[in-house]
Amino acid sequence: MGVAPRSFYELLRQRRAVRLYTGERVPREALGRIARTIRRAPTAGYSQGQRALVVDDPELLQAIADTQDDEVSRRWFGGVAAHILVLTRERDYHDRYNQPDKLAATGGVEVVWPVPFWHVDAGASLMLVLLAALEEGLAAGVYGVPVEEDARWRELLGIPDDLTIVAGATIGVPAPDPDRERRSSVFSQRRRADDEMVRWNRWSS
């Protein structure tokens, strides 16, 4: 593994999507440390609906790569050491917010969710996975499972219906990628200015 960055901001500066890997195996101890970071993610009402599925079995890794229809994705998935799928169980949130302490604050009925916090918490979990991979001296890339592929992934990986696949992260040792600039949107889209993304006190005057 590589040398870990020394501070959080150094870690952030190193974060980028990596889609080409050497194929080297990564010790399960490291993968376990990465996956367990989801237990430290924020979670509404301590519902703890986030889940992580670590896939490092070589036959399953090959099977996942074989599901890809295009050469670029097959090459990307073909060299990874592992996938970490971030899942969420929505039912945990409804169960938690129907417990007496939560119902007492909302007049006896479940809170009206302003957004699906089971997805919000899963996103926070995903970011911890990405940063933990860097901390281990590894690289990561994020992908989604297309709706039309959901059933195939569930069957392959034994994912029950009560868990939603939110996103996956490829984990591995990065390889030199001469085509990165052509493939990555980072190089075709401008980075938005600070004042387009961060404002103070009021969004508009």
PDB file of C-alpha atoms in Angstrom:
ATOM      1  CA  MET A   1       0.000   0.000   0.000  1.00  0.00           C
ATOM      2  CA  GLY A   2       1.109   3.592  -0.507  1.00  0.00           C
ATOM      3  CA  VAL A   3       1.916   6.234   2.098  1.00  0.00           C
ATOM      4  CA  ALA A   4      -1.240   7.723   3.558  1.00  0.00           C
ATOM      5  CA  PRO A   5      -1.742  11.503   3.433  1.00  0.00           C
ATOM      6  CA  ARG A   6      -1.186  13.343   6.703  1.00  0.00           C
ATOM      7  CA  SER A   7      -4.277  15.547   6.928  1.00  0.00           C
ATOM      8  CA  PHE A   8      -7.919  15.575   5.899  1.00  0.00           C
ATOM      9  CA  TYR A   9      -7.408  18.403   3.401  1.00  0.00           C
ATOM     10  CA  GLU A  10      -4.456  16.619   1.840  1.00  0.00           C
ATOM     11  CA  LEU A  11      -6.678  13.578   1.541  1.00  0.00           C
ATOM     12  CA  LEU A  12      -9.356  15.604  -0.257  1.00  0.00           C
ATOM     13  CA  ARG A  13      -6.841  17.041  -2.697  1.00  0.00           C
ATOM     14  CA  GLN A  14      -5.834  13.512  -3.678  1.00  0.00           C
ATOM     15  CA  ARG A  15      -9.392  12.266  -4.228  1.00  0.00           C
ATOM     16  CA  ARG A  16     -10.240  11.551  -7.855  1.00  0.00           C
ATOM     17  CA  ALA A  17     -12.085   8.871  -9.780  1.00  0.00           C
ATOM     18  CA  VAL A  18      -9.742   6.061 -10.825  1.00  0.00           C
ATOM     19  CA  ARG A  19     -10.885   3.656 -13.527  1.00  0.00           C
ATOM     20  CA  LEU A  20      -7.739   1.675 -14.207  1.00  0.00           C
ATOM     21  CA  TYR A  21      -6.098  -0.700 -11.718  1.00  0.00           C
ATOM     22  CA  THR A  22      -3.138  -3.051 -11.645  1.00  0.00           C
ATOM     23  CA  GLY A  23      -5.131  -6.146 -10.660  1.00  0.00           C
ATOM     24  CA  GLU A  24      -3.117  -6.601  -7.448  1.00  0.00           C
ATOM     25  CA  ARG A  25      -4.975  -8.170  -4.541  1.00  0.00           C
ATOM     26  CA  VAL A  26      -5.614  -6.051  -1.450  1.00  0.00           C
ATOM     27  CA  PRO A  27      -5.521  -7.621   2.025  1.00  0.00           C
ATOM     28  CA  ARG A  28      -8.918  -8.260   3.541  1.00  0.00           C
ATOM     29  CA  GLU A  29      -7.819  -6.382   6.639  1.00  0.00           C
ATOM     30  CA  ALA A  30      -7.534  -3.183   4.580  1.00  0.00           C
ATOM     31  CA  LEU A  31     -10.836  -3.772   2.796  1.00  0.00           C
ATOM     32  CA  GLY A  32     -12.494  -4.417   6.141  1.00  0.00           C
ATOM     33  CA  ARG A  33     -11.196  -1.161   7.578  1.00  0.00           C
ATOM     34  CA  ILE A  34     -12.522   0.706   4.540  1.00  0.00           C
ATOM     35  CA  ALA A  35     -15.958  -0.920   4.666  1.00  0.00           C
ATOM     36  CA  ARG A  36     -16.379  -0.471   8.413  1.00  0.00           C
ATOM     37  CA  THR A  37     -16.135   3.300   8.067  1.00  0.00           C
ATOM     38  CA  ILE A  38     -19.840   3.305   7.148  1.00  0.00           C
ATOM     39  CA  ARG A  39     -20.551   2.648  10.826  1.00  0.00           C
ATOM     40  CA  ARG A  40     -19.254   6.156  11.519  1.00  0.00           C
ATOM     41  CA  ALA A  41     -21.444   7.840   8.897  1.00  0.00           C
ATOM     42  CA  PRO A  42     -24.206  10.193  10.049  1.00  0.00           C
ATOM     43  CA  THR A  43     -27.589   8.497  10.126  1.00  0.00           C
ATOM     44  CA  ALA A  44     -31.002  10.079  10.780  1.00  0.00           C
ATOM     45  CA  GLY A  45     -32.207   9.249  14.272  1.00  0.00           C
ATOM     46  CA  TYR A  46     -29.416   6.685  14.499  1.00  0.00           C
ATOM     47  CA  SER A  47     -31.514   4.501  12.212  1.00  0.00           C
ATOM     48  CA  GLN A  48     -28.337   2.808  10.929  1.00  0.00           C
ATOM     49  CA  GLY A  49     -29.895   1.799   7.633  1.00  0.00           C
ATOM     50  CA  GLN A  50     -26.645   1.873   5.688  1.00  0.00           C
ATOM     51  CA  ARG A  51     -24.996  -1.385   4.637  1.00  0.00           C
ATOM     52  CA  ALA A  52     -21.814  -2.313   2.764  1.00  0.00           C
ATOM     53  CA  LEU A  53     -21.247  -5.391   0.646  1.00  0.00           C
ATOM     54  CA  VAL A  54     -17.570  -6.127  -0.017  1.00  0.00           C
ATOM     55  CA  VAL A  55     -16.897  -8.265  -3.082  1.00  0.00           C
ATOM     56  CA  ASP A  56     -13.335  -9.603  -3.373  1.00  0.00           C
ATOM     57  CA  ASP A  57     -13.871 -13.159  -4.610  1.00  0.00           C
ATOM     58  CA  PRO A  58     -11.999 -13.450  -7.938  1.00  0.00           C
ATOM     59  CA  GLU A  59     -14.804 -15.394  -9.630  1.00  0.00           C
ATOM     60  CA  LEU A  60     -17.413 -12.841  -8.585  1.00  0.00           C
ATOM     61  CA  LEU A  61     -15.150  -9.972  -9.646  1.00  0.00           C
ATOM     62  CA  GLN A  62     -14.838 -11.564 -13.070  1.00  0.00           C
ATOM     63  CA  ALA A  63     -18.586 -12.154 -13.251  1.00  0.00           C
ATOM     64  CA  ILE A  64     -19.231  -8.481 -12.501  1.00  0.00           C
ATOM     65  CA  ALA A  65     -16.745  -7.446 -15.176  1.00  0.00           C
ATOM     66  CA  ASP A  66     -18.483  -9.762 -17.627  1.00  0.00           C
ATOM     67  CA  THR A  67     -21.797  -7.938 -17.076  1.00  0.00           C
ATOM     68  CA  GLN A  68     -20.347  -4.801 -18.660  1.00  0.00           C
ATOM     69  CA  ASP A  69     -21.340  -4.212 -22.261  1.00  0.00           C
ATOM     70  CA  ASP A  70     -18.580  -1.811 -23.304  1.00  0.00           C
ATOM     71  CA  GLU A  71     -14.840  -2.355 -23.481  1.00  0.00           C
ATOM     72  CA  VAL A  72     -13.974   0.657 -21.305  1.00  0.00           C
ATOM     73  CA  SER A  73     -16.101  -0.575 -18.394  1.00  0.00           C
ATOM     74  CA  ARG A  74     -14.846  -4.160 -18.756  1.00  0.00           C
ATOM     75  CA  ARG A  75     -11.278  -2.875 -18.594  1.00  0.00           C
ATOM     76  CA  TRP A  76     -12.152  -0.727 -15.561  1.00  0.00           C
ATOM     77  CA  PHE A  77     -13.861  -3.522 -13.640  1.00  0.00           C
ATOM     78  CA  GLY A  78     -11.406  -6.161 -14.833  1.00  0.00           C
ATOM     79  CA  GLY A  79      -8.480  -4.870 -12.771  1.00  0.00           C
ATOM     80  CA  VAL A  80     -10.108  -4.046  -9.447  1.00  0.00           C
ATOM     81  CA  ALA A  81      -9.186  -5.673  -6.160  1.00  0.00           C
ATOM     82  CA  ALA A  82     -12.711  -5.300  -4.805  1.00  0.00           C
ATOM     83  CA  HIS A  83     -16.088  -3.678  -5.140  1.00  0.00           C
ATOM     84  CA  ILE A  84     -17.774  -2.116  -2.139  1.00  0.00           C
ATOM     85  CA  LEU A  85     -21.488  -1.679  -2.745  1.00  0.00           C
ATOM     86  CA  VAL A  86     -23.221   0.869  -0.540  1.00  0.00           C
ATOM     87  CA  LEU A  87     -26.755  -0.289   0.201  1.00  0.00           C
ATOM     88  CA  THR A  88     -29.561   1.123   2.274  1.00  0.00           C
ATOM     89  CA  ARG A  89     -32.545  -0.371   4.064  1.00  0.00           C
ATOM     90  CA  GLU A  90     -35.362   2.165   4.024  1.00  0.00           C
ATOM     91  CA  ARG A  91     -37.438   0.100   6.459  1.00  0.00           C
ATOM     92  CA  ASP A  92     -34.923   0.833   9.245  1.00  0.00           C
ATOM     93  CA  TYR A  93     -35.795   4.525   9.030  1.00  0.00           C
ATOM     94  CA  HIS A  94     -39.548   3.992   9.193  1.00  0.00           C
ATOM     95  CA  ASP A  95     -39.108   1.564  12.078  1.00  0.00           C
ATOM     96  CA  ARG A  96     -36.940   4.048  13.987  1.00  0.00           C
ATOM     97  CA  TYR A  97     -39.281   6.984  13.437  1.00  0.00           C
ATOM     98  CA  ASN A  98     -42.264   4.964  14.641  1.00  0.00           C
ATOM     99  CA  GLN A  99     -40.647   4.388  18.027  1.00  0.00           C
ATOM    100  CA  PRO A 100     -42.175   6.229  20.998  1.00  0.00           C
ATOM    101  CA  ASP A 101     -39.476   8.902  21.425  1.00  0.00           C
ATOM    102  CA  LYS A 102     -39.772   9.976  17.779  1.00  0.00           C
ATOM    103  CA  LEU A 103     -43.576   9.793  17.668  1.00  0.00           C
ATOM    104  CA  ALA A 104     -43.783  11.947  20.804  1.00  0.00           C
ATOM    105  CA  ALA A 105     -42.110  14.782  18.904  1.00  0.00           C
ATOM    106  CA  THR A 106     -44.414  14.540  15.862  1.00  0.00           C
ATOM    107  CA  GLY A 107     -47.878  14.167  17.361  1.00  0.00           C
ATOM    108  CA  GLY A 108     -47.974  10.382  17.138  1.00  0.00           C
ATOM    109  CA  VAL A 109     -47.372  10.071  13.414  1.00  0.00           C
ATOM    110  CA  GLU A 110     -44.192   9.379  11.499  1.00  0.00           C
ATOM    111  CA  VAL A 111     -42.279  12.458  10.400  1.00  0.00           C
ATOM    112  CA  VAL A 112     -42.874  13.678   6.849  1.00  0.00           C
ATOM    113  CA  TRP A 113     -39.494  13.081   5.270  1.00  0.00           C
ATOM    114  CA  PRO A 114     -38.347  16.233   3.402  1.00  0.00           C
ATOM    115  CA  VAL A 115     -35.951  14.085   1.355  1.00  0.00           C
ATOM    116  CA  PRO A 116     -35.177  10.338   1.492  1.00  0.00           C
ATOM    117  CA  PHE A 117     -32.608  10.384   4.285  1.00  0.00           C
ATOM    118  CA  TRP A 118     -31.815   6.704   3.676  1.00  0.00           C
ATOM    119  CA  HIS A 119     -30.172   7.934   0.459  1.00  0.00           C
ATOM    120  CA  VAL A 120     -28.566  10.932   2.160  1.00  0.00           C
ATOM    121  CA  ASP A 121     -26.940   8.684   4.742  1.00  0.00           C
ATOM    122  CA  ALA A 122     -25.826   6.232   2.071  1.00  0.00           C
ATOM    123  CA  GLY A 123     -24.123   9.087   0.227  1.00  0.00           C
ATOM    124  CA  ALA A 124     -22.276  10.049   3.385  1.00  0.00           C
ATOM    125  CA  SER A 125     -21.228   6.408   3.794  1.00  0.00           C
ATOM    126  CA  LEU A 126     -19.965   6.315   0.222  1.00  0.00           C
ATOM    127  CA  MET A 127     -17.749   9.345   0.795  1.00  0.00           C
ATOM    128  CA  LEU A 128     -16.205   7.701   3.843  1.00  0.00           C
ATOM    129  CA  VAL A 129     -15.432   4.611   1.751  1.00  0.00           C
ATOM    130  CA  LEU A 130     -13.714   6.750  -0.896  1.00  0.00           C
ATOM    131  CA  LEU A 131     -11.622   8.651   1.651  1.00  0.00           C
ATOM    132  CA  ALA A 132     -10.750   5.506   3.592  1.00  0.00           C
ATOM    133  CA  ALA A 133      -9.450   3.918   0.385  1.00  0.00           C
ATOM    134  CA  LEU A 134      -7.079   6.870   0.013  1.00  0.00           C
ATOM    135  CA  GLU A 135      -6.054   6.554   3.642  1.00  0.00           C
ATOM    136  CA  GLU A 136      -5.049   2.958   2.865  1.00  0.00           C
ATOM    137  CA  GLY A 137      -2.929   4.162  -0.060  1.00  0.00           C
ATOM    138  CA  LEU A 138      -5.439   2.812  -2.594  1.00  0.00           C
ATOM    139  CA  ALA A 139      -7.686   4.341  -5.248  1.00  0.00           C
ATOM    140  CA  ALA A 140     -11.419   4.238  -5.876  1.00  0.00           C
ATOM    141  CA  GLY A 141     -14.017   5.006  -8.505  1.00  0.00           C
ATOM    142  CA  VAL A 142     -17.790   5.369  -8.191  1.00  0.00           C
ATOM    143  CA  TYR A 143     -20.438   3.788 -10.384  1.00  0.00           C
ATOM    144  CA  GLY A 144     -24.162   3.176 -10.388  1.00  0.00           C
ATOM    145  CA  VAL A 145     -26.024  -0.011 -11.216  1.00  0.00           C
ATOM    146  CA  PRO A 146     -28.474   0.679 -14.078  1.00  0.00           C
ATOM    147  CA  VAL A 147     -32.111  -0.047 -13.304  1.00  0.00           C
ATOM    148  CA  GLU A 148     -32.251  -2.696 -16.013  1.00  0.00           C
ATOM    149  CA  GLU A 149     -29.240  -4.468 -14.426  1.00  0.00           C
ATOM    150  CA  ASP A 150     -30.491  -4.361 -10.832  1.00  0.00           C
ATOM    151  CA  ALA A 151     -32.055  -7.830 -10.842  1.00  0.00           C
ATOM    152  CA  ARG A 152     -28.933  -9.435 -12.326  1.00  0.00           C
ATOM    153  CA  TRP A 153     -26.674  -7.864  -9.677  1.00  0.00           C
ATOM    154  CA  ARG A 154     -29.045  -8.924  -6.921  1.00  0.00           C
ATOM    155  CA  GLU A 155     -29.076 -12.511  -8.107  1.00  0.00           C
ATOM    156  CA  LEU A 156     -25.310 -12.631  -8.568  1.00  0.00           C
ATOM    157  CA  LEU A 157     -24.545 -11.166  -5.137  1.00  0.00           C
ATOM    158  CA  GLY A 158     -27.502 -12.466  -3.127  1.00  0.00           C
ATOM    159  CA  ILE A 159     -28.856  -9.007  -2.287  1.00  0.00           C
ATOM    160  CA  PRO A 160     -32.348  -9.187  -0.741  1.00  0.00           C
ATOM    161  CA  ASP A 161     -35.243  -7.048  -1.916  1.00  0.00           C
ATOM    162  CA  ASP A 162     -35.341  -4.947   1.256  1.00  0.00           C
ATOM    163  CA  LEU A 163     -31.909  -3.463   0.458  1.00  0.00           C
ATOM    164  CA  THR A 164     -31.505  -0.797  -2.227  1.00  0.00           C
ATOM    165  CA  ILE A 165     -28.278  -0.636  -4.200  1.00  0.00           C
ATOM    166  CA  VAL A 166     -27.319   3.037  -3.978  1.00  0.00           C
ATOM    167  CA  ALA A 167     -23.858   3.005  -5.567  1.00  0.00           C
ATOM    168  CA  GLY A 168     -20.733   0.951  -5.934  1.00  0.00           C
ATOM    169  CA  ALA A 169     -17.067   1.811  -5.475  1.00  0.00           C
ATOM    170  CA  THR A 170     -14.217   0.047  -7.200  1.00  0.00           C
ATOM    171  CA  ILE A 171     -11.184  -0.328  -4.947  1.00  0.00           C
ATOM    172  CA  GLY A 172      -7.650  -1.196  -5.926  1.00  0.00           C
ATOM    173  CA  VAL A 173      -4.072  -0.248  -6.675  1.00  0.00           C
ATOM    174  CA  PRO A 174      -4.111   2.463  -9.367  1.00  0.00           C
ATOM    175  CA  ALA A 175      -2.408   1.865 -12.695  1.00  0.00           C
ATOM    176  CA  PRO A 176      -1.104   4.548 -15.076  1.00  0.00           C
ATOM    177  CA  ASP A 177      -3.979   5.624 -17.304  1.00  0.00           C
ATOM    178  CA  PRO A 178      -2.841   7.386 -20.491  1.00  0.00           C
ATOM    179  CA  ASP A 179      -6.467   7.864 -21.586  1.00  0.00           C
ATOM    180  CA  ARG A 180      -7.668   9.428 -18.327  1.00  0.00           C
ATOM    181  CA  GLU A 181      -7.993  12.917 -19.792  1.00  0.00           C
ATOM    182  CA  ARG A 182     -10.140  11.601 -22.627  1.00  0.00           C
ATOM    183  CA  ARG A 183     -12.397   9.511 -20.378  1.00  0.00           C
ATOM    184  CA  SER A 184     -12.855  11.784 -17.379  1.00  0.00           C
ATOM    185  CA  SER A 185     -15.436  14.567 -17.286  1.00  0.00           C
ATOM    186  CA  VAL A 186     -13.039  16.501 -15.039  1.00  0.00           C
ATOM    187  CA  PHE A 187     -11.135  17.490 -18.169  1.00  0.00           C
ATOM    188  CA  SER A 188     -14.163  18.382 -20.317  1.00  0.00           C
ATOM    189  CA  GLN A 189     -16.159  20.342 -17.741  1.00  0.00           C
ATOM    190  CA  ARG A 190     -15.004  23.465 -15.956  1.00  0.00           C
ATOM    191  CA  ARG A 191     -14.785  23.417 -12.196  1.00  0.00           C
ATOM    192  CA  ARG A 192     -17.458  25.739 -10.829  1.00  0.00           C
ATOM    193  CA  ALA A 193     -16.218  28.780  -8.935  1.00  0.00           C
ATOM    194  CA  ASP A 194     -16.475  28.909  -5.154  1.00  0.00           C
ATOM    195  CA  ASP A 195     -19.266  31.497  -5.210  1.00  0.00           C
ATOM    196  CA  GLU A 196     -21.358  29.300  -7.486  1.00  0.00           C
ATOM    197  CA  MET A 197     -21.303  26.500  -4.946  1.00  0.00           C
ATOM    198  CA  VAL A 198     -20.806  28.112  -1.527  1.00  0.00           C
ATOM    199  CA  ARG A 199     -22.654  31.170  -0.235  1.00  0.00           C
ATOM    200  CA  TRP A 200     -23.081  32.765   3.155  1.00  0.00           C
ATOM    201  CA  ASN A 201     -26.253  33.476   5.172  1.00  0.00           C
ATOM    202  CA  ARG A 202     -28.630  33.907   2.198  1.00  0.00           C
ATOM    203  CA  TRP A 203     -28.546  32.253  -1.237  1.00  0.00           C
ATOM    204  CA  SER A 204     -29.845  35.378  -2.958  1.00  0.00           C
ATOM    205  CA  SER A 205     -30.158  38.963  -1.759  1.00  0.00           C
TER     206      SER A 205
END
